[in-house]
Coordinates of C-alpha atoms in Angstrom, one line a residue:
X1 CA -4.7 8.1 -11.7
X2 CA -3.4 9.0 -8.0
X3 CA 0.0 10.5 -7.7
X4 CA 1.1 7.4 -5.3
X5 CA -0.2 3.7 -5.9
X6 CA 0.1 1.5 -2.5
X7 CA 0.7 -1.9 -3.0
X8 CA -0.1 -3.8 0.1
X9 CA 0.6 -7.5 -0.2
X10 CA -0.8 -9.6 2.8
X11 CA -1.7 -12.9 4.4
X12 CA -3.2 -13.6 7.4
X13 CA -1.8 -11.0 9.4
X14 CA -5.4 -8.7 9.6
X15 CA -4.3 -7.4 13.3
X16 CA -1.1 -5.8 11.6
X17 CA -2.9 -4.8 8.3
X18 CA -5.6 -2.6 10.3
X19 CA -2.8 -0.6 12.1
X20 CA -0.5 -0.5 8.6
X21 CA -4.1 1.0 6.8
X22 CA -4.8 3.2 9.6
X23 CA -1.4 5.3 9.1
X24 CA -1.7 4.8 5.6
X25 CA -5.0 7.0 5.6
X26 CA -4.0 9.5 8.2
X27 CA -1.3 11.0 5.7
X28 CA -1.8 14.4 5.3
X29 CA -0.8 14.3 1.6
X30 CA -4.2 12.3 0.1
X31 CA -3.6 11.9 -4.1
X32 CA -3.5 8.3 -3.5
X33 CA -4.6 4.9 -3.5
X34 CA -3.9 1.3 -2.1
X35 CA -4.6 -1.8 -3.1
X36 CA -4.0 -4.4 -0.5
X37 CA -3.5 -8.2 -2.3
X38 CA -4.2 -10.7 0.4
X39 CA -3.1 -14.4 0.0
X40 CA -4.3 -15.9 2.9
X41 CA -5.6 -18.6 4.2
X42 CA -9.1 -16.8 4.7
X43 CA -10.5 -13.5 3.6
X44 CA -10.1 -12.1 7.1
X45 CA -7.8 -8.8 5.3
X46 CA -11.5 -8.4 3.1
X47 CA -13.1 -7.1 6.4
X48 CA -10.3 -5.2 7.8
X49 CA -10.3 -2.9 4.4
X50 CA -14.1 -2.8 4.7
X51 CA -14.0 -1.3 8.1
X52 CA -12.0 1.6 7.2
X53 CA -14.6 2.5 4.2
X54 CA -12.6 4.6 2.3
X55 CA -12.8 5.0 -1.7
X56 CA -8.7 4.5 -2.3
X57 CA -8.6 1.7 -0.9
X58 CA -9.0 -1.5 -3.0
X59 CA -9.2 -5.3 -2.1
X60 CA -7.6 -8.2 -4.2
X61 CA -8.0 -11.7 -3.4
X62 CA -5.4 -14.4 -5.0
X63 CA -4.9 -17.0 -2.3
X64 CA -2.6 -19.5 -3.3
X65 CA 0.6 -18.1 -4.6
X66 CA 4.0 -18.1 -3.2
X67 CA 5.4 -14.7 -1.5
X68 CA 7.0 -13.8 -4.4
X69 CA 4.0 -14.0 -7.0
X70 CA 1.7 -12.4 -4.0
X71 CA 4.1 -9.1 -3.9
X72 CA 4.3 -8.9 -7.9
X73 CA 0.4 -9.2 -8.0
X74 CA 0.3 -6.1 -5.4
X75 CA 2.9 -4.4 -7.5
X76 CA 1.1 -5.4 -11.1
X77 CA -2.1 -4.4 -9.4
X78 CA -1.5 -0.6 -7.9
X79 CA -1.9 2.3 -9.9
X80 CA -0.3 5.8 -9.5
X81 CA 2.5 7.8 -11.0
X82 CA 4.6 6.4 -8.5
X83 CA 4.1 2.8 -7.1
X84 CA 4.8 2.5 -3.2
X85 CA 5.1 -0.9 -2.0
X86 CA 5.1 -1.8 1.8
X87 CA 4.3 -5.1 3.4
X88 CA 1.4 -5.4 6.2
X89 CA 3.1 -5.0 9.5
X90 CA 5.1 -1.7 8.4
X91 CA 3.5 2.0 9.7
X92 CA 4.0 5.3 8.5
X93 CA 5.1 8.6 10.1
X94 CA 2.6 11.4 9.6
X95 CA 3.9 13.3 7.0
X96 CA 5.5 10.9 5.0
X97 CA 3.9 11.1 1.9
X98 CA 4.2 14.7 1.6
X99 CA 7.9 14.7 2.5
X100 CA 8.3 12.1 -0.3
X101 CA 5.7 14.2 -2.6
X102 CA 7.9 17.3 -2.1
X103 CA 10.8 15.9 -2.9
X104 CA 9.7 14.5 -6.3
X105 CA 8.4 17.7 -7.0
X106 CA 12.2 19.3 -6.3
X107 CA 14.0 16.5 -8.6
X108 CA 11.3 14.1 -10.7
X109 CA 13.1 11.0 -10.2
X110 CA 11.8 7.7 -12.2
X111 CA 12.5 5.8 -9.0
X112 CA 13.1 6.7 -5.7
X113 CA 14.0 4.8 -2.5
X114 CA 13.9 5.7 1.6

């Protein structure tokens, strides 16, 4: 199991998903892995997480389910010590995982918010 699960809960935004797994997968800190839970309209979010062809990442299709059920899918569905959820048009800093990682290390903490 990866130190950080990403849950990554979509629908039809596969221009905003692409940049969101692009800064997802330049972290320099790499014990993860996301799954992205897309509930659109089409599969277009299946090809953007092919493109990147990358073992962490994951692809779940429900389609169908109101915002709320879509986000506790991605949240039921990642798997790591520690469960990050972020939506699809959100981008990370480099370095953020490893701040976040080092800080855990200092003071375990059974949840943790920024």
């Amino acid at each position: 199991m990866a130190f950080f699960g990403v849950a990554i809960p979509t629908r039809d935004r596969p221009q905003l998903l692409g940049k969101t797994l692009a800064s997802v997968l330049a972290q320099d800190f790499a014990d993860f892995s996301v799954v992205v839970v897309d509930n659109g309209e089409s599969a277009s979010a299946k090809s953007v997480v092919a493109s990147f062809a990358d073992r962490r990442l994951h692809y779940v299709r429900t389609g169908g389910l109101s915002m709320p059920e879509n986000w506790d899918h991605a949240l039921r569905s990642a798997e790591g010590e520690y469960v990050i959820v972020m939506n699809d048009k959100t981008e990370w800093r480099a370095g953020a995982l490893s701040r976040i990682a080092d800080s855990l290390q200092l003071s375990p903490l059974p949840f943790l918010t920024w």
